[in-house]
Short mmCIF file of C-alpha atoms in Angstrom, two decimals:
data_model
loop_
_atom_site.label_atom_id
_atom_site.label_comp_id
_atom_site.label_asym_id
_atom_site.label_seq_id
_atom_site.Cartn_x
_atom_site.Cartn_y
_atom_site.Cartn_z
CA VAL A 3 139.73 173.92 147.02
CA TYR A 4 142.71 176.34 145.79
CA ASN A 5 142.88 179.54 147.73
CA CYS A 6 140.61 178.40 150.38
CA GLN A 7 139.77 181.56 152.87
CA ILE A 8 139.47 180.63 156.70
CA ARG A 9 139.50 183.25 158.51
CA ASN A 10 138.42 185.16 161.89
CA VAL A 11 136.83 182.21 163.32
CA SER A 12 136.15 180.51 166.93
CA ILE A 13 135.99 176.44 166.70
CA LYS A 14 135.16 175.01 170.08
CA GLY A 15 135.43 171.09 171.52
CA CYS A 16 135.29 168.93 168.51
CA ASP A 17 137.69 166.02 167.18
CA VAL A 18 139.33 168.06 164.49
CA GLY A 19 139.29 172.17 163.92
CA ILE A 20 140.36 172.23 160.19
CA LYS A 21 140.85 168.84 157.99
CA LEU A 22 142.17 169.56 154.53
CA THR A 23 142.53 166.73 152.43
CA THR A 24 143.22 166.20 148.63
CA THR A 25 141.08 163.75 146.42
CA GLN A 26 140.44 162.46 142.91
CA ASP A 27 144.52 162.64 142.10
CA LYS A 28 144.49 166.73 142.54
CA TRP A 29 146.33 168.76 144.77
CA THR A 30 144.74 172.01 147.44
CA HIS A 31 147.24 175.49 147.18
CA ALA A 32 147.68 178.52 148.41
CA ASN A 33 144.87 177.96 151.44
CA HIS A 34 144.91 180.77 154.07
CA ILE A 35 143.95 179.68 157.80
CA GLU A 36 144.07 183.08 159.88
CA HIS A 37 143.17 184.36 163.21
CA VAL A 38 141.73 181.65 163.99
CA ARG A 39 141.11 180.12 167.51
CA MET A 40 140.64 176.44 168.30
CA GLU A 41 139.67 175.41 172.11
CA TYR A 42 139.48 172.05 173.25
CA VAL A 43 140.16 169.97 169.99
CA ASN A 44 142.00 166.79 169.84
CA LYS A 45 143.55 167.99 166.26
CA GLY A 46 143.92 171.45 165.35
CA ILE A 47 144.78 171.66 162.08
CA GLN A 48 145.23 167.98 159.85
CA PHE A 49 146.44 167.52 156.30
CA VAL A 50 145.16 164.20 154.69
CA GLN A 51 146.28 162.83 151.63
CA GLY A 52 142.74 161.33 151.10
CA THR A 53 142.56 160.17 147.01
CA GLY A 54 144.62 162.77 145.79
CA THR A 55 148.55 164.12 145.48
CA GLY A 56 148.68 165.15 149.18
CA ASP A 57 150.01 168.45 147.58
CA PHE A 58 149.48 171.15 149.78
CA GLY A 59 151.74 173.86 148.47
CA PHE A 60 151.66 177.26 149.37
CA THR A 61 149.68 177.16 152.76
CA TYR A 62 149.59 180.10 155.03
CA ILE A 63 148.76 179.59 158.43
CA ALA A 64 149.33 183.00 160.93
CA ASP A 65 147.97 183.92 163.98
CA THR A 66 146.14 180.78 165.38
CA SER A 67 145.76 179.42 168.16
CA ILE A 68 145.33 176.13 169.50
CA SER A 69 144.11 174.54 172.75
CA LEU A 70 143.90 170.49 172.59
CA ARG A 71 141.24 168.82 175.07
CA ASN A 72 142.68 168.58 178.63
CA ASP A 73 140.77 164.81 178.81
CA ALA A 74 143.36 162.00 177.37
CA THR A 75 146.67 161.85 175.45
CA ASN A 76 148.19 161.48 172.07
CA LYS A 77 146.58 165.17 170.89
CA ARG A 78 147.71 167.09 167.91
CA GLY A 79 148.10 170.83 167.61
CA ILE A 80 148.81 170.70 163.52
CA GLU A 81 149.38 167.07 161.77
CA ILE A 82 151.09 166.76 158.17
CA GLY A 83 149.65 162.84 157.39
CA THR A 84 151.21 160.33 155.55
CA ASN A 85 152.51 161.53 151.96
CA CYS A 86 151.41 165.02 152.79
CA LYS A 87 153.64 167.58 150.96
CA LEU A 88 153.88 171.25 152.79
CA HIS A 89 156.31 172.74 150.29
CA ASN A 90 155.84 177.18 150.16
CA SER A 91 154.41 177.23 153.05
CA PHE A 92 154.20 180.01 156.29
CA VAL A 93 153.00 178.23 159.29
CA LYS A 94 152.96 180.69 162.62
CA ALA A 95 151.05 179.20 165.19
CA ASN A 96 150.66 178.90 169.55
CA ILE A 97 149.58 175.47 170.57
CA TRP A 98 148.70 174.53 174.21
CA LEU A 99 148.71 170.87 175.30
CA HIS A 100 147.83 169.40 178.35
CA TYR A 101 149.27 165.78 179.07
CA ASN A 102 153.03 164.51 178.40
CA SER A 103 151.86 162.12 175.12
CA CYS A 104 150.43 165.58 172.87
CA PHE A 105 152.40 167.45 170.23
CA GLY A 106 152.32 170.20 169.36
CA MET A 107 152.72 169.62 165.46
CA TYR A 108 152.72 165.70 164.42
CA VAL A 109 155.22 165.52 160.89
CA GLU A 110 154.77 161.57 158.92
CA GLY A 111 155.04 164.07 155.46
CA GLU A 112 157.06 165.81 153.96
CA ILE A 113 158.14 169.76 154.74
CA LYS A 114 160.31 171.43 152.44
CA TYR A 115 160.77 175.55 151.33
CA SER A 116 158.96 176.54 154.31
CA LEU A 117 158.93 178.71 156.92
CA ILE A 118 157.79 177.86 160.36
CA ASN A 119 157.11 179.16 163.61
CA LEU A 120 155.76 177.46 166.55
CA THR A 121 155.45 177.90 170.24
CA VAL A 122 154.35 175.12 172.00
CA GLU A 123 153.37 175.27 175.89
CA ARG A 124 152.25 172.81 178.34
CA VAL A 125 149.79 174.32 180.63
CA ALA A 126 149.10 171.39 183.42
CA GLU A 127 149.03 172.58 186.75
CA SER A 128 152.45 171.39 187.66
CA GLY A 129 155.51 169.74 185.99
CA THR A 130 157.06 169.39 182.25
CA GLY A 131 155.94 166.92 179.54
CA GLY A 132 154.66 167.19 175.93
CA VAL A 133 156.80 167.53 172.62
CA GLY A 134 156.68 170.32 169.77
CA ILE A 135 157.64 168.48 166.93
CA TYR A 136 157.05 164.83 166.21
CA LEU A 137 159.26 163.62 163.60
CA GLY A 138 157.61 159.68 162.60
CA ALA A 139 158.73 156.99 160.33
CA ASN A 140 158.08 158.48 157.18
CA ALA A 141 159.16 162.19 157.58
CA VAL A 142 160.90 164.17 155.72
CA VAL A 143 162.22 167.63 156.61
CA ALA A 144 164.51 169.40 154.67
CA VAL A 145 167.95 170.89 155.64
CA SER A 146 170.39 173.79 154.62
CA SER A 147 173.11 171.37 153.32
CA GLN A 148 170.37 170.21 151.25
CA GLU A 149 169.37 171.76 147.95
CA ASP A 150 165.96 171.64 148.53
CA TYR A 151 166.18 173.34 152.23
CA ASN A 152 163.38 175.38 154.76
CA GLN A 153 164.24 178.80 155.46
CA GLU A 154 163.43 177.79 158.88
CA ILE A 155 161.62 175.82 161.46
CA PHE A 156 161.67 177.73 164.89
CA LEU A 157 160.15 176.26 168.12
CA GLY A 158 159.51 178.21 170.99
CA THR A 159 159.37 175.98 173.96
CA LEU A 160 157.87 176.25 178.02
CA ASN A 161 157.50 173.23 180.41
CA LEU A 162 157.82 170.90 177.34
CA SER A 163 159.96 167.32 177.63
CA VAL A 164 163.64 167.58 177.23
CA PRO A 165 164.09 166.83 174.22
CA PRO A 166 161.07 169.16 172.26
CA VAL A 167 161.93 167.90 169.02
CA ILE A 168 161.46 163.72 169.15
CA ASN A 169 163.11 162.05 166.08
CA PRO A 170 163.47 158.53 166.29
CA GLN A 171 164.56 157.72 162.90
CA SER A 172 167.39 160.08 162.98
CA ARG A 173 166.19 161.90 160.51
CA PRO A 174 168.59 165.01 159.17
CA GLU A 175 166.07 168.28 160.00
CA CYS A 176 167.07 172.04 161.28
CA ILE A 177 164.79 172.70 163.76
CA VAL A 178 165.94 175.48 166.01
CA VAL A 179 164.70 175.05 169.93
CA LYS A 180 164.49 178.34 172.50
CA ALA A 181 163.02 177.41 175.58
CA ILE A 182 160.70 180.93 176.32
#
């Protein structure tokens, strides 16, 4: 698809709320996800390469809220899969976690030239835990010292683990974290 609009919907009680994939050596650009509310999902928004190029350029996600299922671990608010490219995109979303091993954004792909503003909160009865952004083994998050830098990635956190950004490969990244 190109320029697909997903607006003004509520999604509840499913495995994946919105799954975008590329097929047949093609790409999908300029998709808009706006005014979307998700509740009790395992994955909120998932980007999957499929048989295509994995190019999801110019994606626009705004005023989107994702509340992950509270029955198990390893849930993901936004997942950018292996070989997926989120370039020239805008993301503004609120994500609520319930368990320590859940993720606001899980990145195995590439983010460049993008403006991302996430608020990730753990809403369990007590304690802290959960990860704001996880950068996997294949993640590429361009930094301002590179030619292809991001405009900014901002992560607002509440009751998350310390550190809220997990980067086991110590890849360069430009994520600004602010506890709220």
